[in-house]
Amino acid sequence: MDVRSENSSSSSSSSVQVVRWAKIPTQVIQRTRLQVWFIRVCSSILIWTCLVQLVAVGELWHPKLFIGFLNPINGSTGKSIPTPALPAPPPLPPPRNYISNGFLKVSCNGGLNQMRAAICDMVTVARLLNLTLVVPELDKTSFWADPSDFEDIFNVGHFIDSLRDEVRIVKRLPKKFSRKYGFQPLEMPPVSWSTEKYYLEQILPLFSKHKVIHFNRTDTRLANNGIPLELQKLRCRVNFQALKFTPSIEALGNKLIHLLQEQGPFLALHLRYEMDMLAFSGCTHGCTIEEADELKRLRYAFPWWREKEIVSEEKRSQGLCPLTPEEATLILQALGFDQDTQIYIASGEIYGSEKRLAVLRATYPRIVKKETLLDPEELRQFQNHSSQMAALDFMVSVASNIFVPSYDGNMAKLVEGHRRYLGFKKTIQLNRRQLVELIDLHHNGTLSWNEFSDAVKSSHMKRLGQPNHRTIIAEKPKEEDYFYANPQECFCGVTNCSYSPVSSSVPSGTIDQRSF
């Protein structure tokens, strides 16, 4: 065949193809190219996704399988770039193997810290009697009407797991013990301040018949003293280790602490000048007539607040009233805290609102509260949940450089005990009975400022949270030192709990503020 003829034919064919492509619209060509690129991109993503999944599965099967592949620079030499290892979570203790004598269901009463102590006691009772404990129910009918459940405040999973070597804890009763199926547990309040003997001899036999007992009151149902050492240590373990707050509370509480510490050392003032405390105690010193009447009406509205007719000034002279904000201001000045002291107010709503804080703010401008430190949106989830708000104050109070409670209620006592456990952090335990007498003498001109200040300082030199032994009054358990304020069994093995005076470098008659 003629070569020219072949070339001619080939040229003719190419011309035809060019003509055909020329007839295809430009938009179609561009769309086709986009489709090709789209397919390529999708294929690449799919391949890389499969590769990542393959590596992940391979690491589960054999952690070192892909070291050379993932580290191509060092793969040929067999050396891998070291990566910092994350600390492994502590292993769970093995569950305690025992035959359960029945189920213990408890309904706690009171505020957050009263319920916290009760939970510790009920775990201890369950351990003593070899019972299965149902996760405690929290009080929703008290003055605060907080609808929070246990898992809204405490980390329930950690609570159950961390105590599994001591007591079996379940979230709910088995169905066969449900009221829905007609089962009626025995409901009763155990006797207050009871010892090991009471629970073993009077409560344990009841389980052979009833299988489930519901303690409908749990406050102070276990004695402060006369309890075996291992059970006292269990109370501490529940309080200091098992009862962790939820992650959301922990996160916000730690943020509060960080914000305060950024501004330097701080004093936490637990100002218990709140409506419920004033109504319950009948303390109306500094209130108007209208406010006193309002507090009295509230006291009568709660039938379980048994004492109705109260003479306020008598209670105050006995040291049974919280200090007013004005009295607290005077005491802080007398103790030597200057106006630059950063003060965190740990409390709910102060009765009388901001007007009752006017003197305190004028004297100490660096006063802050959680409501002023945090954005309203951050606190929104905790609104109308007083126990969750109290948990934030609890965390900050435990972390503070100095803690000063204006009343020795449940929060003051548990914070004091927590601070002792953490190394006897300074807690100024105000002697209110002596203080109100000194305040009145100063106000009527009997004591000059210097005399007043010296008297306040000298009377509190041994009330700074130093190591000491609990006071035991066997016949009057309500008057003896509270276990949770000074759980000496939990740290006296390594610490001398006899009173040790303040360092000789601190001048006599002063409050040591070197932590500030």
Coordinates of C-alpha atoms in Angstrom, one line a residue:
M1 CA 0.0 0.0 0.0
D2 CA 1.1 3.5 -0.7
V3 CA 2.4 5.3 2.3
R4 CA 0.9 8.6 1.2
S5 CA -2.4 6.9 1.0
E6 CA -2.2 5.7 4.5
N7 CA -1.1 9.1 5.8
S8 CA -4.0 10.6 3.9
S9 CA -6.4 8.2 5.5
S10 CA -5.0 8.8 8.9
S11 CA -5.2 12.5 8.4
S12 CA -8.8 12.2 7.2
S13 CA -9.7 10.2 10.3
S14 CA -8.2 12.8 12.7
S15 CA -10.0 15.5 10.9
V16 CA -13.3 13.7 11.5
Q17 CA -12.5 13.3 15.2
V18 CA -11.6 17.0 15.6
V19 CA -14.8 17.9 13.8
R20 CA -16.8 15.6 16.2
W21 CA -15.1 17.1 19.3
A22 CA -15.7 20.5 18.0
K23 CA -19.4 19.8 17.8
I24 CA -19.5 18.9 21.6
P25 CA -20.4 22.0 23.7
T26 CA -17.8 23.5 26.0
Q27 CA -20.1 23.2 29.0
V28 CA -20.4 19.4 28.6
I29 CA -16.6 19.1 28.5
Q30 CA -16.2 21.1 31.7
R31 CA -18.9 19.1 33.4
T32 CA -17.2 15.8 32.4
R33 CA -13.9 17.1 33.8
L34 CA -15.5 18.0 37.1
Q35 CA -17.1 14.6 37.4
V36 CA -13.7 13.0 36.9
W37 CA -12.1 15.2 39.6
F38 CA -15.0 14.5 42.0
I39 CA -14.6 10.7 41.5
R40 CA -10.9 11.0 42.2
V41 CA -11.4 13.1 45.4
C42 CA -14.0 10.7 46.7
S43 CA -11.8 7.7 45.9
S44 CA -8.9 9.3 47.8
I45 CA -11.0 10.0 50.8
L46 CA -12.4 6.5 50.8
I47 CA -8.9 4.9 50.5
W48 CA -7.5 7.1 53.4
T49 CA -10.5 6.3 55.6
C50 CA -10.0 2.6 55.0
L51 CA -6.2 2.9 55.7
V52 CA -6.9 4.8 59.0
Q53 CA -9.4 2.1 60.1
L54 CA -6.9 -0.6 59.2
V55 CA -4.2 1.0 61.3
A56 CA -6.6 1.4 64.2
V57 CA -7.6 -2.3 64.1
G58 CA -4.0 -3.3 63.7
E59 CA -3.0 -1.4 66.8
L60 CA -5.6 -3.2 68.8
W61 CA -4.4 -6.5 67.6
H62 CA -0.7 -5.8 67.7
P63 CA 0.4 -2.4 69.0
K64 CA 3.9 -2.5 67.3
L65 CA 2.7 -3.8 64.0
F66 CA 2.6 -0.4 62.2
I67 CA 5.5 1.4 63.9
G68 CA 7.7 1.2 60.9
F69 CA 4.9 2.3 58.6
L70 CA 3.9 5.2 60.7
N71 CA 7.5 6.4 61.3
P72 CA 9.1 6.0 57.8
I73 CA 12.1 8.1 58.8
N74 CA 13.1 5.8 61.6
G75 CA 11.5 2.7 60.3
S76 CA 14.5 1.4 58.5
T77 CA 16.7 1.5 61.7
G78 CA 14.0 0.0 63.9
K79 CA 14.0 3.1 66.1
S80 CA 10.7 4.9 66.9
I81 CA 10.1 8.4 68.1
P82 CA 9.2 8.1 71.8
T83 CA 5.8 9.4 72.7
P84 CA 4.8 10.4 76.2
A85 CA 2.7 7.7 77.8
L86 CA -0.6 8.8 79.4
P87 CA -0.9 7.5 83.0
A88 CA -3.1 4.5 83.2
P89 CA -6.2 4.9 85.4
P90 CA -5.8 3.1 88.7
P91 CA -7.2 -0.4 88.5
L92 CA -10.5 -1.0 90.1
P93 CA -10.3 -2.9 93.4
P94 CA -11.6 -6.5 93.2
P95 CA -15.3 -6.7 94.3
R96 CA -15.8 -7.9 97.8
N97 CA -17.3 -11.4 97.9
Y98 CA -20.0 -11.7 100.5
I99 CA -23.5 -13.0 100.9
S100 CA -25.8 -10.0 101.2
N101 CA -28.2 -9.9 104.1
G102 CA -30.7 -7.6 102.2
F103 CA -31.1 -4.3 100.6
L104 CA -30.7 -0.9 102.3
K105 CA -32.5 2.0 100.8
V106 CA -31.9 5.5 102.2
S107 CA -33.5 8.9 101.8
C108 CA -31.2 11.6 102.9
N109 CA -32.6 14.8 104.4
G110 CA -31.2 18.3 104.7
G111 CA -28.8 20.4 102.6
L112 CA -25.8 19.2 100.5
N113 CA -23.3 18.7 103.3
Q114 CA -25.8 17.2 105.7
M115 CA -26.6 14.6 103.0
R116 CA -23.0 14.1 102.2
A117 CA -22.2 13.1 105.8
A118 CA -25.3 10.8 105.8
I119 CA -24.2 9.0 102.7
C120 CA -20.8 8.3 104.3
D121 CA -22.6 6.9 107.4
M122 CA -25.0 4.8 105.4
V123 CA -22.2 3.2 103.3
T124 CA -20.5 2.3 106.6
V125 CA -23.7 0.8 108.0
A126 CA -24.2 -1.3 104.9
R127 CA -20.6 -2.5 105.2
L128 CA -21.1 -3.4 108.9
L129 CA -24.2 -5.4 108.2
N130 CA -23.2 -7.0 104.9
L131 CA -26.0 -5.3 103.0
T132 CA -26.5 -4.2 99.4
L133 CA -26.9 -0.4 99.3
V134 CA -29.2 1.3 96.8
V135 CA -27.8 4.6 95.5
P136 CA -29.1 7.1 98.1
E137 CA -32.1 9.4 97.3
L138 CA -31.5 13.1 98.0
D139 CA -33.9 15.5 99.7
K140 CA -36.3 17.3 97.4
T141 CA -38.8 18.5 100.0
S142 CA -36.6 20.7 102.2
F143 CA -36.6 24.5 102.3
W144 CA -34.5 24.6 99.1
A145 CA -36.7 22.3 97.1
D146 CA -33.8 21.2 95.0
P147 CA -34.9 18.5 92.4
S148 CA -31.3 17.2 91.9
D149 CA -30.8 13.4 92.1
F150 CA -27.6 11.7 93.3
E151 CA -26.2 11.5 89.8
D152 CA -26.8 15.2 89.2
I153 CA -24.3 16.1 92.0
F154 CA -22.0 13.1 92.4
N155 CA -20.2 10.9 89.9
V156 CA -22.4 7.8 90.5
G157 CA -20.1 5.5 88.4
H158 CA -17.1 6.4 90.4
F159 CA -19.0 6.1 93.7
I160 CA -20.0 2.5 92.9
D161 CA -16.7 1.4 91.5
S162 CA -14.4 2.9 94.1
L163 CA -16.3 1.2 96.9
R164 CA -16.8 -2.2 95.3
D165 CA -14.2 -3.8 97.6
E166 CA -16.2 -2.7 100.6
V167 CA -19.9 -2.8 99.8
R168 CA -22.2 -3.8 96.9
I169 CA -24.0 -0.7 95.5
V170 CA -26.8 -0.8 93.0
K171 CA -28.6 2.0 91.2
R172 CA -32.1 0.6 91.9
L173 CA -33.9 -2.3 93.7
P174 CA -34.6 -5.5 91.7
K175 CA -38.1 -5.5 90.2
K176 CA -39.4 -8.1 92.6
F177 CA -38.9 -5.6 95.4
S178 CA -40.7 -2.8 93.6
R179 CA -43.9 -1.2 94.9
K180 CA -45.3 -1.8 91.5
Y181 CA -45.3 -5.5 92.3
G182 CA -46.9 -5.0 95.7
F183 CA -43.7 -5.2 97.8
Q184 CA -43.7 -3.0 100.9
P185 CA -40.2 -2.3 102.5
L186 CA -40.0 -1.6 106.1
E187 CA -39.7 2.2 106.5
M188 CA -38.1 3.6 109.6
P189 CA -35.6 6.2 110.9
P190 CA -32.7 4.7 112.8
V191 CA -31.9 6.1 116.2
S192 CA -29.6 9.1 116.2
W193 CA -25.9 8.8 117.3
S194 CA -26.1 5.0 117.3
T195 CA -23.1 2.8 117.7
E196 CA -22.1 -0.5 116.1
K197 CA -24.0 -2.5 118.8
Y198 CA -27.4 -0.9 117.9
Y199 CA -27.1 -1.7 114.2
L200 CA -25.9 -5.3 114.8
E201 CA -28.4 -6.2 117.5
Q202 CA -31.5 -4.2 116.5
I203 CA -31.4 -3.5 112.8
L204 CA -29.7 -6.6 111.3
P205 CA -32.3 -9.1 112.6
L206 CA -35.0 -7.1 110.8
F207 CA -33.6 -8.0 107.4
S208 CA -34.3 -11.7 107.8
K209 CA -38.0 -10.8 107.7
H210 CA -38.2 -7.7 105.5
K211 CA -35.3 -8.1 103.1
V212 CA -35.5 -4.4 102.3
I213 CA -35.4 -1.6 104.9
H214 CA -35.8 2.0 103.9
F215 CA -34.2 4.6 106.3
N216 CA -36.3 7.7 105.7
R217 CA -34.0 9.9 107.8
T218 CA -30.3 9.6 107.8
D219 CA -28.8 12.7 109.5
T220 CA -26.5 11.9 112.4
R221 CA -27.6 8.3 112.7
L222 CA -24.0 7.1 113.4
A223 CA -22.1 8.1 116.5
N224 CA -19.0 10.3 116.4
N225 CA -17.1 8.0 118.6
G226 CA -17.0 4.4 119.8
I227 CA -16.9 3.1 116.2
P228 CA -14.3 0.5 115.2
L229 CA -11.2 2.1 113.5
E230 CA -11.7 0.4 110.2
L231 CA -15.3 1.7 110.0
Q232 CA -14.1 5.2 110.9
K233 CA -11.6 5.0 108.1
L234 CA -14.3 3.9 105.7
R235 CA -16.3 7.0 106.5
C236 CA -13.3 9.0 105.5
R237 CA -12.7 7.0 102.3
V238 CA -16.3 7.6 101.2
N239 CA -16.1 11.3 102.0
F240 CA -12.7 12.2 100.6
Q241 CA -12.4 9.7 97.7
A242 CA -15.7 8.1 96.7
L243 CA -17.9 11.2 96.7
K244 CA -16.6 13.1 93.7
F245 CA -18.7 15.7 92.1
T246 CA -19.9 15.3 88.5
P247 CA -17.5 16.4 85.7
S248 CA -19.6 19.5 85.0
I249 CA -19.4 20.7 88.6
E250 CA -15.8 19.8 88.9
A251 CA -14.9 21.7 85.8
L252 CA -16.7 24.9 86.8
G253 CA -15.5 24.7 90.4
N254 CA -11.9 24.3 89.2
K255 CA -12.4 27.3 86.9
L256 CA -13.6 29.4 89.8
I257 CA -10.5 28.4 91.8
H258 CA -8.2 29.2 88.9
L259 CA -9.8 32.6 88.4
L260 CA -9.3 33.4 92.1
Q261 CA -5.8 32.1 92.3
E262 CA -4.8 34.2 89.3
Q263 CA -5.5 37.3 91.4
G264 CA -3.5 36.0 94.3
P265 CA -4.2 34.3 97.7
F266 CA -7.9 34.5 98.8
L267 CA -10.0 34.0 101.9
A268 CA -13.3 32.1 101.6
L269 CA -15.9 33.6 103.9
H270 CA -18.9 31.3 104.4
L271 CA -21.5 33.9 105.3
R272 CA -24.4 31.9 106.5
Y273 CA -26.7 35.0 106.7
E274 CA -29.4 33.4 104.6
M275 CA -33.1 33.3 104.9
D276 CA -33.5 29.7 105.9
M277 CA -30.8 29.9 108.6
L278 CA -32.2 33.0 110.2
A279 CA -35.8 31.6 110.1
F280 CA -34.7 28.3 111.6
S281 CA -32.5 29.8 114.3
G282 CA -34.8 32.7 115.1
C283 CA -31.8 35.1 114.8
T284 CA -33.0 38.5 113.8
H285 CA -30.3 40.8 115.2
G286 CA -29.9 43.7 112.8
C287 CA -33.2 43.0 111.0
T288 CA -36.1 45.4 110.7
I289 CA -39.4 44.6 112.4
E290 CA -40.9 43.6 109.0
E291 CA -38.0 41.3 108.3
A292 CA -38.3 39.7 111.8
D293 CA -42.0 39.0 111.2
E294 CA -41.3 37.5 107.7
L295 CA -38.7 35.1 109.2
K296 CA -41.1 34.1 112.0
R297 CA -43.9 33.3 109.4
L298 CA -41.4 31.2 107.5
R299 CA -40.5 29.3 110.7
Y300 CA -44.1 28.4 111.3
A301 CA -44.6 27.3 107.7
F302 CA -42.2 24.3 108.3
P303 CA -43.7 21.9 110.8
W304 CA -40.4 20.0 111.3
W305 CA -38.7 23.1 112.6
R306 CA -39.9 22.4 116.1
E307 CA -38.7 25.5 118.0
K308 CA -41.2 28.2 117.2
E309 CA -41.1 30.9 119.8
I310 CA -37.5 32.1 120.0
V311 CA -35.9 35.1 121.8
S312 CA -33.3 36.3 119.3
E313 CA -31.0 38.1 121.7
E314 CA -30.8 35.1 124.0
K315 CA -29.8 32.9 121.1
R316 CA -27.2 35.4 120.0
S317 CA -25.7 35.8 123.5
Q318 CA -25.3 32.0 123.6
G319 CA -23.3 32.0 120.4
L320 CA -26.1 30.2 118.5
C321 CA -26.6 32.8 115.7
P322 CA -24.6 33.3 112.6
L323 CA -22.6 36.6 112.5
T324 CA -24.3 39.4 110.6
P325 CA -22.3 40.7 107.6
E326 CA -21.5 43.8 109.6
E327 CA -20.2 41.7 112.6
A328 CA -18.1 39.6 110.2
T329 CA -16.6 42.7 108.8
L330 CA -15.6 43.9 112.2
I331 CA -14.1 40.5 113.1
L332 CA -12.0 40.3 109.9
Q333 CA -10.6 43.8 110.7
A334 CA -9.8 42.8 114.2
L335 CA -8.0 39.7 113.1
G336 CA -5.8 41.9 110.9
F337 CA -7.0 41.4 107.4
D338 CA -6.4 44.6 105.4
Q339 CA -8.5 46.1 102.7
D340 CA -6.5 44.4 99.9
T341 CA -7.6 41.0 101.0
Q342 CA -9.4 39.1 98.3
I343 CA -12.6 37.6 99.8
Y344 CA -14.8 35.0 98.1
I345 CA -18.3 35.0 99.6
A346 CA -19.4 31.3 99.8
S347 CA -23.2 31.4 100.3
G348 CA -26.6 31.5 98.8
E349 CA -28.6 34.7 98.6
I350 CA -27.8 36.9 101.5
Y351 CA -30.9 38.0 103.4
G352 CA -31.5 41.7 102.7
S353 CA -29.5 41.4 99.4
E354 CA -26.7 43.8 98.6
K355 CA -27.7 46.4 101.2
R356 CA -26.6 44.0 103.9
L357 CA -23.2 43.6 102.2
A358 CA -22.6 47.4 101.9
V359 CA -20.4 47.7 105.0
L360 CA -18.4 44.6 104.0
R361 CA -17.9 45.8 100.5
A362 CA -16.9 49.3 101.6
T363 CA -14.2 47.8 103.9
Y364 CA -13.1 45.0 101.5
P365 CA -13.4 46.2 97.9
R366 CA -12.0 42.9 96.5
I367 CA -15.1 40.9 97.3
V368 CA -16.2 38.4 94.7
K369 CA -18.9 35.7 94.4
K370 CA -19.4 33.0 91.8
E371 CA -22.1 35.1 90.2
T372 CA -19.6 37.9 89.6
L373 CA -16.7 35.7 88.5
L374 CA -18.6 33.6 86.0
D375 CA -20.7 34.3 82.9
P376 CA -24.4 33.9 83.6
E377 CA -24.6 31.3 80.9
E378 CA -22.1 29.1 82.8
L379 CA -24.3 29.2 85.9
R380 CA -27.6 28.7 84.1
Q381 CA -27.5 24.9 84.3
F382 CA -27.1 25.2 88.1
Q383 CA -29.9 27.7 88.7
N384 CA -32.7 26.6 91.0
H385 CA -30.4 23.7 92.1
S386 CA -29.1 24.9 95.5
S387 CA -27.1 21.8 96.2
Q388 CA -25.2 22.0 92.9
M389 CA -24.5 25.7 93.6
A390 CA -23.4 24.7 97.1
A391 CA -21.0 22.2 95.6
L392 CA -19.2 25.0 93.8
D393 CA -18.8 26.9 97.0
F394 CA -17.6 23.8 98.8
M395 CA -14.8 23.3 96.2
V396 CA -13.7 26.9 96.5
S397 CA -13.8 26.9 100.3
V398 CA -11.7 23.7 100.5
A399 CA -9.1 25.2 98.1
S400 CA -8.9 28.7 99.7
N401 CA -5.8 29.9 101.6
I402 CA -7.9 30.7 104.7
F403 CA -11.5 29.6 105.4
V404 CA -13.7 31.6 107.8
P405 CA -17.3 30.4 108.5
S406 CA -19.7 32.8 110.2
Y407 CA -21.6 29.8 111.6
D408 CA -20.6 26.2 112.4
G409 CA -23.3 24.5 110.3
N410 CA -22.9 21.4 108.2
M411 CA -20.9 23.0 105.4
A412 CA -18.5 24.8 107.8
K413 CA -17.9 21.5 109.6
L414 CA -17.3 19.4 106.5
V415 CA -15.1 22.0 104.9
E416 CA -13.1 22.2 108.1
G417 CA -12.6 18.4 108.2
H418 CA -11.7 18.3 104.5
R419 CA -9.0 21.0 105.1
R420 CA -7.6 19.1 108.0
Y421 CA -7.4 16.0 105.9
L422 CA -5.5 18.0 103.2
G423 CA -2.8 19.0 105.7
F424 CA -4.4 21.2 108.3
K425 CA -5.1 24.1 106.0
K426 CA -5.9 27.3 108.0
T427 CA -9.5 27.5 109.2
I428 CA -10.5 30.2 111.7
Q429 CA -13.1 28.7 113.9
L430 CA -14.9 31.7 115.3
N431 CA -16.0 31.6 119.0
R432 CA -19.3 33.4 118.4
R433 CA -20.3 33.4 122.1
Q434 CA -17.2 35.3 123.0
L435 CA -17.2 37.5 119.9
V436 CA -20.7 38.9 120.3
E437 CA -19.8 39.9 123.9
L438 CA -16.6 41.6 122.7
I439 CA -18.5 43.3 119.9
D440 CA -21.1 44.7 122.3
L441 CA -18.4 46.0 124.7
H442 CA -16.7 47.7 121.8
H443 CA -19.9 49.3 120.5
N444 CA -20.8 50.7 123.9
G445 CA -17.3 52.2 124.3
T446 CA -16.1 49.8 127.0
L447 CA -13.3 48.4 124.8
S448 CA -11.1 50.6 122.6
W449 CA -10.3 49.4 119.1
N450 CA -6.9 48.1 120.1
E451 CA -8.2 46.3 123.2
F452 CA -11.0 44.8 121.1
S453 CA -8.6 43.7 118.3
D454 CA -6.1 42.2 120.8
A455 CA -8.9 40.3 122.6
V456 CA -10.2 38.9 119.3
K457 CA -6.8 37.7 118.1
S458 CA -5.7 36.2 121.4
S459 CA -9.0 34.2 121.8
H460 CA -8.5 32.6 118.4
M461 CA -4.8 31.6 118.5
K462 CA -5.8 28.0 119.3
R463 CA -8.7 28.0 116.8
L464 CA -6.9 27.9 113.5
G465 CA -7.5 24.3 112.5
Q466 CA -4.3 22.9 114.1
P467 CA -4.0 19.2 114.9
N468 CA -5.9 18.2 118.0
H469 CA -8.1 15.4 119.4
R470 CA -11.9 15.4 119.2
T471 CA -13.7 16.3 122.3
I472 CA -15.8 13.3 123.5
I473 CA -18.9 13.8 125.7
A474 CA -20.5 10.3 125.8
E475 CA -23.7 11.4 127.5
K476 CA -24.2 14.4 125.2
P477 CA -23.3 13.5 121.6
K478 CA -24.8 16.7 120.2
E479 CA -22.4 18.7 122.2
E480 CA -19.2 16.8 121.4
D481 CA -17.0 17.5 118.5
Y482 CA -18.4 16.3 115.1
F483 CA -16.6 13.4 113.5
Y484 CA -16.6 15.0 110.0
A485 CA -15.1 18.3 111.3
N486 CA -12.1 16.4 112.8
P487 CA -11.9 12.8 111.5
Q488 CA -8.7 12.3 113.5
E489 CA -8.6 8.5 112.9
C490 CA -7.9 9.1 109.2
F491 CA -4.7 11.1 109.7
C492 CA -3.5 10.8 113.3
G493 CA -1.5 7.7 112.4
V494 CA 1.0 9.9 110.6
T495 CA 0.4 13.2 112.4
N496 CA 0.7 14.2 116.0
C497 CA -2.8 15.2 116.8
S498 CA -1.9 16.8 120.1
Y499 CA -2.1 20.6 120.0
S500 CA 1.1 22.1 118.7
P501 CA 1.4 25.9 119.3
V502 CA 1.9 28.3 116.4
S503 CA 5.5 28.8 115.3
S504 CA 7.5 31.0 117.7
S505 CA 8.3 33.3 114.7
V506 CA 4.7 34.5 114.9
P507 CA 4.3 37.3 117.5
S508 CA 2.0 36.6 120.4
G509 CA -1.5 37.8 120.0
T510 CA -1.6 37.8 116.2
I511 CA -3.1 35.7 113.5
D512 CA -0.4 34.3 111.2
Q513 CA -1.2 35.5 107.6
R514 CA 1.9 34.3 105.9
S515 CA -0.2 32.2 103.6
F516 CA -1.4 35.5 102.2

